[in-house]
Structure formats: structure tokens, C-alpha cells
Short mmCIF file of C-alpha atoms in Angstrom, two decimals:
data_model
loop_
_atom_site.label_atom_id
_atom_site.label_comp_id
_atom_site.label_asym_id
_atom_site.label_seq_id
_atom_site.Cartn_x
_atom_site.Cartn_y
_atom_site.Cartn_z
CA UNK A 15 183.91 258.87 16.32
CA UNK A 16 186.20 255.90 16.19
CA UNK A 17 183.41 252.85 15.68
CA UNK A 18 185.21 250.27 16.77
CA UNK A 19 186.73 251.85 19.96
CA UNK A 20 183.00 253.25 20.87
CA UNK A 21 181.14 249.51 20.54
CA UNK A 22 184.12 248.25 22.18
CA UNK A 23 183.74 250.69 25.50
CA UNK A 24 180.20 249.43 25.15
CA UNK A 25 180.58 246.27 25.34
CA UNK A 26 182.62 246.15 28.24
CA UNK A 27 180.57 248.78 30.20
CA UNK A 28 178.02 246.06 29.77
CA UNK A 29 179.21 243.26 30.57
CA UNK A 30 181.00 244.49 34.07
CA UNK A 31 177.07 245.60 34.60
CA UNK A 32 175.75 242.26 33.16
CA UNK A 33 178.35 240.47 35.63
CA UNK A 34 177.45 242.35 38.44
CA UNK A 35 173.67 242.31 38.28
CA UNK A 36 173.27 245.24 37.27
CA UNK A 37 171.15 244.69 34.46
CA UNK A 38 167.92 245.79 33.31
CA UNK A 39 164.79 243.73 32.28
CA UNK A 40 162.27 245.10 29.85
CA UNK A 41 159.04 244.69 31.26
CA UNK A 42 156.87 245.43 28.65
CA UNK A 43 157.68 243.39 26.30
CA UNK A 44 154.96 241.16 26.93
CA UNK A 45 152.83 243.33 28.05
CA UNK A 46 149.22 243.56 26.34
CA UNK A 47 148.54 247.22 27.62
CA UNK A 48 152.05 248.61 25.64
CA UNK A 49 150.07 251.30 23.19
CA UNK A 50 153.51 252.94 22.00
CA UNK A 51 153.81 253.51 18.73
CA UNK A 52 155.97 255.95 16.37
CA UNK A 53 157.72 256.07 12.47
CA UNK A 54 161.31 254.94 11.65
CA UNK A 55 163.46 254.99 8.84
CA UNK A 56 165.02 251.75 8.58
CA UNK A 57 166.60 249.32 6.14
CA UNK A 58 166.78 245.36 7.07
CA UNK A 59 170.47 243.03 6.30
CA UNK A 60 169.64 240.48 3.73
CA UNK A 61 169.18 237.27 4.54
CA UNK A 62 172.09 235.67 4.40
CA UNK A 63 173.30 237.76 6.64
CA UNK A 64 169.82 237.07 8.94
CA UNK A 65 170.38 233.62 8.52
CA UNK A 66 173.89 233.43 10.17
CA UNK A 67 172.49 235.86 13.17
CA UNK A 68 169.92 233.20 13.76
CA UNK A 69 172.76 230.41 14.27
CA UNK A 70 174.30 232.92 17.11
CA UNK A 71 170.50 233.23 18.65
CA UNK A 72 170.22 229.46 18.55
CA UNK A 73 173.03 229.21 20.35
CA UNK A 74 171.85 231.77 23.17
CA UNK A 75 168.51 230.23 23.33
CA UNK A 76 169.81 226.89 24.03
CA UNK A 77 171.19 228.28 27.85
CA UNK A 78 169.04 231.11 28.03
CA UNK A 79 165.80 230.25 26.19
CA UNK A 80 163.19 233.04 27.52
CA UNK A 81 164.81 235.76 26.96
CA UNK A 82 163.74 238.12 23.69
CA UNK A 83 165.11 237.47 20.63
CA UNK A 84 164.40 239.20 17.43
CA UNK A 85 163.09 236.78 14.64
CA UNK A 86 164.30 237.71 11.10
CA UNK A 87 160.96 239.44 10.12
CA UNK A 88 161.98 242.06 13.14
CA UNK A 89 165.58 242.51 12.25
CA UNK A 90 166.57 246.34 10.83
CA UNK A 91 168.93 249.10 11.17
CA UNK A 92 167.82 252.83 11.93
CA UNK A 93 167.83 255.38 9.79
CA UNK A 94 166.28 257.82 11.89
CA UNK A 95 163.59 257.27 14.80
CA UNK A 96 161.63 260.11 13.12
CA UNK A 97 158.79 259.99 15.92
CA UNK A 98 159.97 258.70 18.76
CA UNK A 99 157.41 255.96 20.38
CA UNK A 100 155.07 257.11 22.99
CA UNK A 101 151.38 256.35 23.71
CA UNK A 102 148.29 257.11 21.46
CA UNK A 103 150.44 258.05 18.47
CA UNK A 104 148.65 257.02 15.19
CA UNK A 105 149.63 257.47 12.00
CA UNK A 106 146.84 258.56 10.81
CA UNK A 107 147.73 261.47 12.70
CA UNK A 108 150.05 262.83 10.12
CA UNK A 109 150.23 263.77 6.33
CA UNK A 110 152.39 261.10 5.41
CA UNK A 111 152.80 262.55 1.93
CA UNK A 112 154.52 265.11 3.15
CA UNK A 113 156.91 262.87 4.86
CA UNK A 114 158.09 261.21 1.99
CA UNK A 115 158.36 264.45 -0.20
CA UNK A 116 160.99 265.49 2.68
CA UNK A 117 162.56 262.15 3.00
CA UNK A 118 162.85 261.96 -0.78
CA UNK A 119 164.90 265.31 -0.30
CA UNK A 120 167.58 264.03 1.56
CA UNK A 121 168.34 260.86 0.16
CA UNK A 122 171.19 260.91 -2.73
CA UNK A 123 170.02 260.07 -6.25
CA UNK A 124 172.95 257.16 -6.63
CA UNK A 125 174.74 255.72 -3.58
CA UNK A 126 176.63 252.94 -2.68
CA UNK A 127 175.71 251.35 1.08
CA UNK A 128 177.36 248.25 2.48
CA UNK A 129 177.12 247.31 5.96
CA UNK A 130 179.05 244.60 7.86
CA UNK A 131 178.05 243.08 10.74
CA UNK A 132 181.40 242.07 12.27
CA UNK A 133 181.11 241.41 16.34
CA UNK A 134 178.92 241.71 18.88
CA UNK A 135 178.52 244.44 21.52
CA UNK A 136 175.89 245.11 24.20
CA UNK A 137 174.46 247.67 26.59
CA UNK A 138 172.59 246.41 30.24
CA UNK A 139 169.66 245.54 28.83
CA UNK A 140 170.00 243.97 25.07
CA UNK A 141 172.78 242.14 23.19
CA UNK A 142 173.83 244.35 19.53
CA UNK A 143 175.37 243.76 16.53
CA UNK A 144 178.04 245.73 15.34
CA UNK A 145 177.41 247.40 12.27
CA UNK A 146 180.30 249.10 10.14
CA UNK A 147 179.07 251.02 6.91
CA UNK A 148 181.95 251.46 4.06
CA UNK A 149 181.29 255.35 3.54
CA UNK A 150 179.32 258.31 5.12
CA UNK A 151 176.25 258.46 3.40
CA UNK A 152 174.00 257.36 6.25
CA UNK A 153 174.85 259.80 8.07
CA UNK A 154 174.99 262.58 5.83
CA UNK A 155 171.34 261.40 5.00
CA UNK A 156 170.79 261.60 8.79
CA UNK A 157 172.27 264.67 8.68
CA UNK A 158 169.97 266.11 6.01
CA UNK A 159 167.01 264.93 7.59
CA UNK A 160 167.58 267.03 10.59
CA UNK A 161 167.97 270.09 9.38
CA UNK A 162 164.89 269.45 7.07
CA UNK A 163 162.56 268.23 9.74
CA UNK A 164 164.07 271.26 12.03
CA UNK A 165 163.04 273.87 9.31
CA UNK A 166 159.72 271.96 8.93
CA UNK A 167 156.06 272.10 11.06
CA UNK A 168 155.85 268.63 10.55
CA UNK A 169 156.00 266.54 13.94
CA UNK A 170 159.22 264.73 14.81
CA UNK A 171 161.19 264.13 17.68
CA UNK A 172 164.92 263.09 16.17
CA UNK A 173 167.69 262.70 18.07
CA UNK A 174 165.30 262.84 21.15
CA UNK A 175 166.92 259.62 22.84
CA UNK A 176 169.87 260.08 21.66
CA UNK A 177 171.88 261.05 18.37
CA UNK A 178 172.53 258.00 15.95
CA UNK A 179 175.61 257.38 14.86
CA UNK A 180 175.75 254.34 14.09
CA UNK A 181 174.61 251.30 12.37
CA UNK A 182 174.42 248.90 15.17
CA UNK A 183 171.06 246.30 15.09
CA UNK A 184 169.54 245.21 18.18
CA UNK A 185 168.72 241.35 18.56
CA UNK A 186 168.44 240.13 22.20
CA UNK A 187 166.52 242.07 24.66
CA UNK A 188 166.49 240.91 28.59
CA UNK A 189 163.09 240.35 30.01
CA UNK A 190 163.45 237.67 32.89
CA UNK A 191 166.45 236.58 35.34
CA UNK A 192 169.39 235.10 33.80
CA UNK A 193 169.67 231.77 34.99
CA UNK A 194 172.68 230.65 33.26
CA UNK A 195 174.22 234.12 33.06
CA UNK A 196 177.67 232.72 32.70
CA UNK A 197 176.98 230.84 29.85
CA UNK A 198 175.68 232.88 28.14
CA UNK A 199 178.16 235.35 28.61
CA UNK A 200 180.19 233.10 27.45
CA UNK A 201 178.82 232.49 24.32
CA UNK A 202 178.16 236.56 23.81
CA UNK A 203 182.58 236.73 23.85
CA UNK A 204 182.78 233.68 21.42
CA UNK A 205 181.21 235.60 18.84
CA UNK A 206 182.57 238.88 19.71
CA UNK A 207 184.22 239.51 16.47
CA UNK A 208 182.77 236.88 14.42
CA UNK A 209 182.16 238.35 10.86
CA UNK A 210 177.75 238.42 10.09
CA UNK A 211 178.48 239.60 6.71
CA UNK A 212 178.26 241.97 4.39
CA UNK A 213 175.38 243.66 2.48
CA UNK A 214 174.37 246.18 0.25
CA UNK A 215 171.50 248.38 0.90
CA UNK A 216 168.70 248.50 -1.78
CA UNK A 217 165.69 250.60 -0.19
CA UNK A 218 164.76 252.29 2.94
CA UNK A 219 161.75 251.84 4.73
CA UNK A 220 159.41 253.83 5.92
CA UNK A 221 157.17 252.04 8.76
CA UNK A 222 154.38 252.87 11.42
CA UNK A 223 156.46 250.73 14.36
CA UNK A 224 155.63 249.40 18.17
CA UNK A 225 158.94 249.89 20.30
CA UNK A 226 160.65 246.33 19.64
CA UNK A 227 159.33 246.44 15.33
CA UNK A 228 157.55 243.39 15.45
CA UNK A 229 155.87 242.21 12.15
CA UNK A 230 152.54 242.30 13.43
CA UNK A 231 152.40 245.78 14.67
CA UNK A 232 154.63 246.97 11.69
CA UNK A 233 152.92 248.77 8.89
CA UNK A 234 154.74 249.99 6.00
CA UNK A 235 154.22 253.47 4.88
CA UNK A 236 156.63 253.72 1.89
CA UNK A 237 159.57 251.90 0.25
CA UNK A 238 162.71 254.58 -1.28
CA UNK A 239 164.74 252.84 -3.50
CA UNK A 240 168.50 253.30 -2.76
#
């Protein structure tokens, strides 16, 4: 997969839908009857990084102020969705010991992770940054963990949206109207390429996660150092 060529297809599939009205709103974010819950594998930018994201959100919120935006606390980068959401799930459900002895298993002993955030892209319902790792290893983790959790009993449901590639982090999600859409879009192609920076990744999380990872329905289930 060329990166660059995919997030820019994306991001003009979007905004031809965004132009259009052909966008979609997320109704649940504020919703108090939302009960789904999963596990991801995730590692968050540092912040640095978080803090010049935040400047770009700023900037959004000032013509578009209700839609979602991701604080810094909610800010990460999957690994792996290794249960996807859905209603009811608890994790007390599952012998979470044995998901960190298979996790352990696929990541390297040494490694060397940096991940730019250079750009913007977007899909029709939520504005992304795009990520851009220096080597393969997330993947080849990835990679490992599916052909561990397939030759496992354990439950999991990876890949079952879709396959991750990538190591793109979501920040804006739509959840009313646009009422200065043009604006906004405006502001969404002034930082199209604007450079987020650069960090190294230090440990992976594993968390207990509502669909949008906020802090207060986020439990942490184990830390791997990287």
C-alpha cells in the first residue's frame, strides 16, 4: 500500500461527500444508553505532538464549536481492535492473563517506532490525522497477533471492521449540522500537510475502551514496554 496515495484518495472521497451533504453524524455520541464496550491495543503521540493537534482543534472549534473533538487524554493510535465494541461486553468476561501472555508473544524484544503525523485526511463522518511509521514493525506485530489469536480459543474479533493498515488517529467526529461547513473546510485544507510531529513509541496499551476511548470509560488492563 502506498500511504500517502491511500489517505490522499481518502481525503478527497470525503470531502466531495462533506461538500455535497453527504455526510454522516454520529448519534451516539452523546447518548447515555451507548453500553458498547471492547479491548484495543493502542499507543498515544506524546505530547508535544498532542499539544500542536490541539492548536488545529482550536482552530476548528472557533467556526464549528459543537462538533466532537478528541481532548488529549482520548488521543491514540490502534494497534489492533482486539474485541471489537458491541453491547454488554465486560471485561471481566475474559482471562486477561492470557491476553497479555499472547500479546507479549508477538511483540519484538527491541524495536525502534516513530510515527509522524504529517497532514490531515478524513472520511464522511470524522476528520484524521495522517500517521506515517519509519519501518514495518506495527504491522508485522499486527500481523503476529492474527495468526496467534486465529490459532487461539480466546475471543476476538480482529480485522472484523476492517484490516488496519495504518497508523492514522482519529480527532474530530461529526455529531450535529455543519453550520459553517465552508469554513471549516477551509481550515481542514490549510493544514492538510502541516507536519504534527514526530514521536517515538515507548509502550503499548492494553485498555477496556467505549467506542470514541474516552478517559472516563477507559480502563487500563496492562502497559508492554516497547
Amino acid at each position: 500500500m502506498n500511504l500517502k496515495e491511500h489517505y490522499i484518495q481518502l481525503y478527497k472521497d470525503a470531502i466531495r461527500k462533506i461538500s455535497s451533504d453527504h455526510y454522516e453524524i454520529d448519534e451516539l455520541i452523546d447518548s447515555k444508553l451507548d453500553q458498547r464496550f471492547g479491548v484495543t491495543l493502542l499507543f498515544r503521540p506524546s505530547n508535544e505532538v498532542k499539544g500542536k493537534i490541539q492548536k488545529f482543534l482550536s482552530e476548528l472549534k472557533q467556526v464549528e464549536p459543537n462538533q466532537y473533538y478528541y481532548p488529549n487524554s482520548d488521543i491514540h493510535i490502534t494497534v489492533m481492535s482486539i474485541i471489537s465494541c458491541y453491547e454488554g461486553f465486560d471485561s471481566k468476561k475474559i482471562e486477561l492473563s492470557k491476553y497479555v501472555e499472547l500479546i507479549k508473544k508477538c511483540l519484538p524484544k527491541k524495536s525502534d517506532i516513530k510515527i509522524q503525523f504529517k497532514g490531515v485526511t478524513a472520511s464522511n463522518s470524522c476528520i484524521i490525522l495522517q500517521g506515517f511509521m519509519n519501518n514495518n514493525i506495527i504491522n508485522d506485530i499486527r500481523n503476529s497477533l492474527r495468526k496467534e489469536f486465529k490459532n487461539s480459543k480466546l475471543e476476538q474479533s480482529l480485522d472484523k471492521r476492517y484490516s488496519i493498515q495504518t497508523a492514522h488517529s482519529t480527532i474530530v467526529r461529526f455529531k450535529e449540522e455543519f453550520k459553517q461547513k465552508e469554513k471549516f473546510l477551509n481550515i481542514i485544507d490549510k493544514y492538510v500537510d502541516f507536519d504534527f510531529g514526530t514521536f517515538e513509541v515507548e509502550k503499548m496499551e492494553l485498555v477496556y475502551n467505549d467506542w470514541y476511548q474516552r478517559k472516563e470509560f477507559v480502563k487500563e488492563l496492562h502497559i508492554f514496554k516497547i
